[in-house]
Amino acid sequence: MRTAVCPGSFDPITLGHLDLIRRASALFDRVLVCVMSNGEKDRGMFPPEERLRLARLAVADLPRVEAELWTGLLADYARARDACAVVKGVRGGGDFDMEYQMAWINDSLAPGLETVLLPASPRYVWFSSTMAREMIRYGQDLERYLPSAVAEEIRKGMR
Ligand code: PNS
């Protein structure tokens, strides 16, 4: 079974992330969405456990996709789950430069762990969690940016 990891902060998970996860699940037998937290230094809008809960809601109808929380190195997570690849989305040159560096750091930590870079779909190319957080702060229509179950939960939390 070929397992891929889709890692990220997912603060919160967006439609852009979900598109990438769906595309990764078409390429691999199993996809693990790894919600990364840097422990006590984590300064996200949403606490890590909430980010995980929202990510699980977003992927609930995808049969070969699971989400987990991880505090530590991505390479250690990938090794612990016997994953052969990390799948990341690239929206442009800036993302590519960063992902290229991270790919080789991860390869040096877990030799043979491949990084698969998928070009962001044009309709999500301007999506980011940073932008989603701004839309949440300013009370915009969240369904445009977030999976509907996630948008609904966030709205409930704000009531
Ligand atoms: O959603 P993001 O913020 O782009 O995700 C970045 C993330 C969490 C995937 C990246 O920072 C990461 O892999 N962090 C885990 C720590 C780690 O493994 N560092 C070594 C590789 S640079």
Tab-separated table of C-alpha atoms and ligand atoms in Angstrom:
chain	number	residue	atom	x	y	z
A	1	MET	CA	0.000	0.000	0.000
A	2	ARG	CA	1.404	3.365	-0.999
A	3	THR	CA	0.812	6.047	1.594
A	4	ALA	CA	1.288	9.788	1.077
A	5	VAL	CA	1.329	12.528	3.669
A	6	CYS	CA	-0.275	15.939	3.073
A	7	PRO	CA	1.241	18.094	5.814
A	8	GLY	CA	0.439	21.618	6.862
A	9	SER	CA	-0.604	23.908	9.661
A	10	PHE	CA	-4.210	23.838	8.372
A	11	ASP	CA	-5.092	26.969	10.362
A	12	PRO	CA	-7.772	26.383	9.089
A	13	ILE	CA	-8.054	23.837	6.263
A	14	THR	CA	-9.232	25.599	3.066
A	15	LEU	CA	-10.845	24.513	-0.208
A	16	GLY	CA	-7.361	24.747	-1.728
A	17	HIS	CA	-6.016	22.184	0.759
A	18	LEU	CA	-9.010	19.923	0.163
A	19	ASP	CA	-8.457	20.046	-3.604
A	20	LEU	CA	-4.837	18.971	-3.085
A	21	ILE	CA	-5.860	16.150	-0.712
A	22	ARG	CA	-8.429	14.838	-3.214
A	23	ARG	CA	-5.872	14.896	-6.007
A	24	ALA	CA	-3.314	13.140	-3.791
A	25	SER	CA	-5.864	10.432	-2.978
A	26	ALA	CA	-6.271	9.774	-6.709
A	27	LEU	CA	-2.520	9.052	-6.893
A	28	PHE	CA	-1.956	7.064	-3.688
A	29	ASP	CA	-3.723	4.214	-1.840
A	30	ARG	CA	-3.925	6.148	1.408
A	31	VAL	CA	-3.483	9.810	2.290
A	32	LEU	CA	-2.638	11.006	5.772
A	33	VAL	CA	-3.413	14.646	6.428
A	34	CYS	CA	-0.800	15.633	8.990
A	35	VAL	CA	-1.850	18.650	11.024
A	36	MET	CA	1.470	19.997	12.273
A	37	SER	CA	1.848	21.793	15.552
A	38	ASN	CA	5.006	23.214	17.004
A	39	GLY	CA	3.876	22.491	20.548
A	40	GLU	CA	3.805	25.275	23.096
A	41	LYS	CA	5.112	27.788	20.544
A	42	ASP	CA	2.025	27.191	18.408
A	43	ARG	CA	0.383	30.572	17.844
A	44	GLY	CA	-2.344	29.662	15.384
A	45	MET	CA	-5.771	31.288	15.182
A	46	PHE	CA	-7.154	27.833	16.027
A	47	PRO	CA	-5.560	25.549	18.626
A	48	PRO	CA	-4.007	22.408	17.094
A	49	GLU	CA	-6.781	20.060	18.317
A	50	GLU	CA	-9.396	22.332	16.718
A	51	ARG	CA	-7.431	22.430	13.458
A	52	LEU	CA	-7.429	18.625	13.528
A	53	ARG	CA	-11.172	18.477	14.233
A	54	LEU	CA	-11.882	20.816	11.306
A	55	ALA	CA	-9.543	18.865	9.006
A	56	ARG	CA	-11.328	15.619	9.953
A	57	LEU	CA	-14.691	17.194	9.155
A	58	ALA	CA	-13.362	18.335	5.773
A	59	VAL	CA	-12.135	14.858	4.763
A	60	ALA	CA	-14.958	12.860	6.383
A	61	ASP	CA	-16.392	11.751	3.026
A	62	LEU	CA	-13.043	10.753	1.507
A	63	PRO	CA	-12.706	7.004	2.176
A	64	ARG	CA	-8.915	6.572	2.011
A	65	VAL	CA	-8.001	9.776	3.812
A	66	GLU	CA	-7.308	10.209	7.538
A	67	ALA	CA	-6.128	13.194	9.553
A	68	GLU	CA	-3.779	13.180	12.530
A	69	LEU	CA	-1.986	15.709	14.689
A	70	TRP	CA	1.802	15.656	14.907
A	71	THR	CA	4.201	17.688	16.990
A	72	GLY	CA	7.678	17.141	15.620
A	73	LEU	CA	9.478	16.579	12.389
A	74	LEU	CA	7.457	15.723	9.328
A	75	ALA	CA	10.132	13.227	8.273
A	76	ASP	CA	9.649	11.300	11.550
A	77	TYR	CA	5.892	11.211	11.009
A	78	ALA	CA	6.306	9.939	7.451
A	79	ARG	CA	8.684	7.213	8.645
A	80	ALA	CA	6.415	6.236	11.558
A	81	ARG	CA	3.470	5.805	9.152
A	82	ASP	CA	5.530	4.056	6.474
A	83	ALA	CA	4.680	6.789	3.932
A	84	CYS	CA	6.626	6.910	0.670
A	85	ALA	CA	5.810	10.505	-0.277
A	86	VAL	CA	4.942	13.957	0.941
A	87	VAL	CA	2.481	15.791	-1.309
A	88	LYS	CA	2.482	19.599	-1.343
A	89	GLY	CA	0.753	22.157	-3.507
A	90	VAL	CA	2.621	24.957	-5.246
A	91	ARG	CA	0.922	28.214	-6.134
A	92	GLY	CA	3.914	29.879	-7.749
A	93	GLY	CA	7.653	30.417	-7.708
A	94	GLY	CA	7.788	31.491	-4.053
A	95	ASP	CA	6.117	28.258	-2.932
A	96	PHE	CA	8.373	26.244	-5.217
A	97	ASP	CA	11.584	27.723	-3.782
A	98	MET	CA	10.450	26.887	-0.245
A	99	GLU	CA	9.156	23.433	-1.091
A	100	TYR	CA	12.312	22.580	-3.015
A	101	GLN	CA	14.411	23.313	0.076
A	102	MET	CA	12.040	21.446	2.389
A	103	ALA	CA	12.026	18.454	0.036
A	104	TRP	CA	15.775	18.020	0.393
A	105	ILE	CA	15.745	18.643	4.148
A	106	ASN	CA	13.115	15.913	4.465
A	107	ASP	CA	15.067	13.609	2.163
A	108	SER	CA	18.173	14.102	4.283
A	109	LEU	CA	16.169	13.231	7.413
A	110	ALA	CA	14.318	10.282	5.863
A	111	PRO	CA	16.323	9.099	2.843
A	112	GLY	CA	14.095	8.016	-0.010
A	113	LEU	CA	11.072	9.988	1.179
A	114	GLU	CA	9.875	11.604	-2.042
A	115	THR	CA	8.209	15.000	-2.281
A	116	VAL	CA	5.517	15.277	-4.936
A	117	LEU	CA	4.646	18.853	-5.882
A	118	LEU	CA	1.269	19.425	-7.495
A	119	PRO	CA	0.479	22.739	-9.172
A	120	ALA	CA	-2.399	24.463	-7.385
A	121	SER	CA	-5.614	24.377	-9.393
A	122	PRO	CA	-6.163	27.777	-11.050
A	123	ARG	CA	-9.378	28.362	-9.100
A	124	TYR	CA	-7.501	28.009	-5.790
A	125	VAL	CA	-4.208	29.607	-6.727
A	126	TRP	CA	-4.823	32.667	-4.545
A	127	PHE	CA	-6.123	30.688	-1.573
A	128	SER	CA	-4.208	30.559	1.699
A	129	SER	CA	-4.975	30.000	5.356
A	130	THR	CA	-3.775	33.570	5.971
A	131	MET	CA	-6.434	34.883	3.593
A	132	ALA	CA	-9.062	32.572	5.128
A	133	ARG	CA	-8.223	33.890	8.608
A	134	GLU	CA	-8.750	37.460	7.385
A	135	MET	CA	-12.144	36.499	5.942
A	136	ILE	CA	-13.094	34.914	9.274
A	137	ARG	CA	-11.958	38.034	11.182
A	138	TYR	CA	-13.973	40.331	8.940
A	139	GLY	CA	-17.103	38.196	8.836
A	140	GLN	CA	-17.038	37.364	5.121
A	141	ASP	CA	-18.914	34.520	3.410
A	142	LEU	CA	-16.716	31.590	4.491
A	143	GLU	CA	-18.262	29.046	2.084
A	144	ARG	CA	-16.262	30.652	-0.717
A	145	TYR	CA	-12.966	29.706	0.932
A	146	LEU	CA	-13.592	26.800	3.290
A	147	PRO	CA	-15.160	23.335	3.020
A	148	SER	CA	-18.830	23.836	3.912
A	149	ALA	CA	-18.729	21.694	7.096
A	150	VAL	CA	-15.722	23.722	8.272
A	151	ALA	CA	-17.351	27.056	7.454
A	152	GLU	CA	-20.446	25.955	9.375
A	153	GLU	CA	-18.439	24.941	12.471
A	154	ILE	CA	-16.503	28.200	12.490
A	155	ARG	CA	-19.691	30.203	12.142
A	156	LYS	CA	-21.243	28.239	15.033
A	157	GLY	CA	-18.195	29.003	17.178
A	158	MET	CA	-18.552	32.724	16.471
A	159	ARG	CA	-22.235	32.917	17.465
B	1	PNS	O1	0.746	25.037	6.089
B	1	PNS	P1	2.205	25.372	6.146
B	1	PNS	O2	2.457	26.374	7.251
B	1	PNS	O3	2.751	25.776	4.822
B	1	PNS	O4	2.964	24.035	6.558
B	1	PNS	C1	4.357	23.991	6.704
B	1	PNS	C2	4.746	22.666	7.371
B	1	PNS	C3	3.979	22.490	8.682
B	1	PNS	C4	4.417	21.527	6.447
B	1	PNS	C5	6.271	22.713	7.631
B	1	PNS	O5	6.581	23.828	8.374
B	1	PNS	C6	6.767	21.454	8.315
B	1	PNS	O6	6.965	20.455	7.668
B	1	PNS	N1	6.959	21.538	9.658
B	1	PNS	C7	7.346	20.408	10.448
B	1	PNS	C8	8.740	20.562	11.013
B	1	PNS	C9	9.738	19.935	10.078
B	1	PNS	O7	9.645	18.778	9.710
B	1	PNS	N2	10.740	20.725	9.661
B	1	PNS	C10	11.772	20.260	8.764
B	1	PNS	C11	11.427	20.513	7.318
B	1	PNS	S1	11.711	22.186	6.895
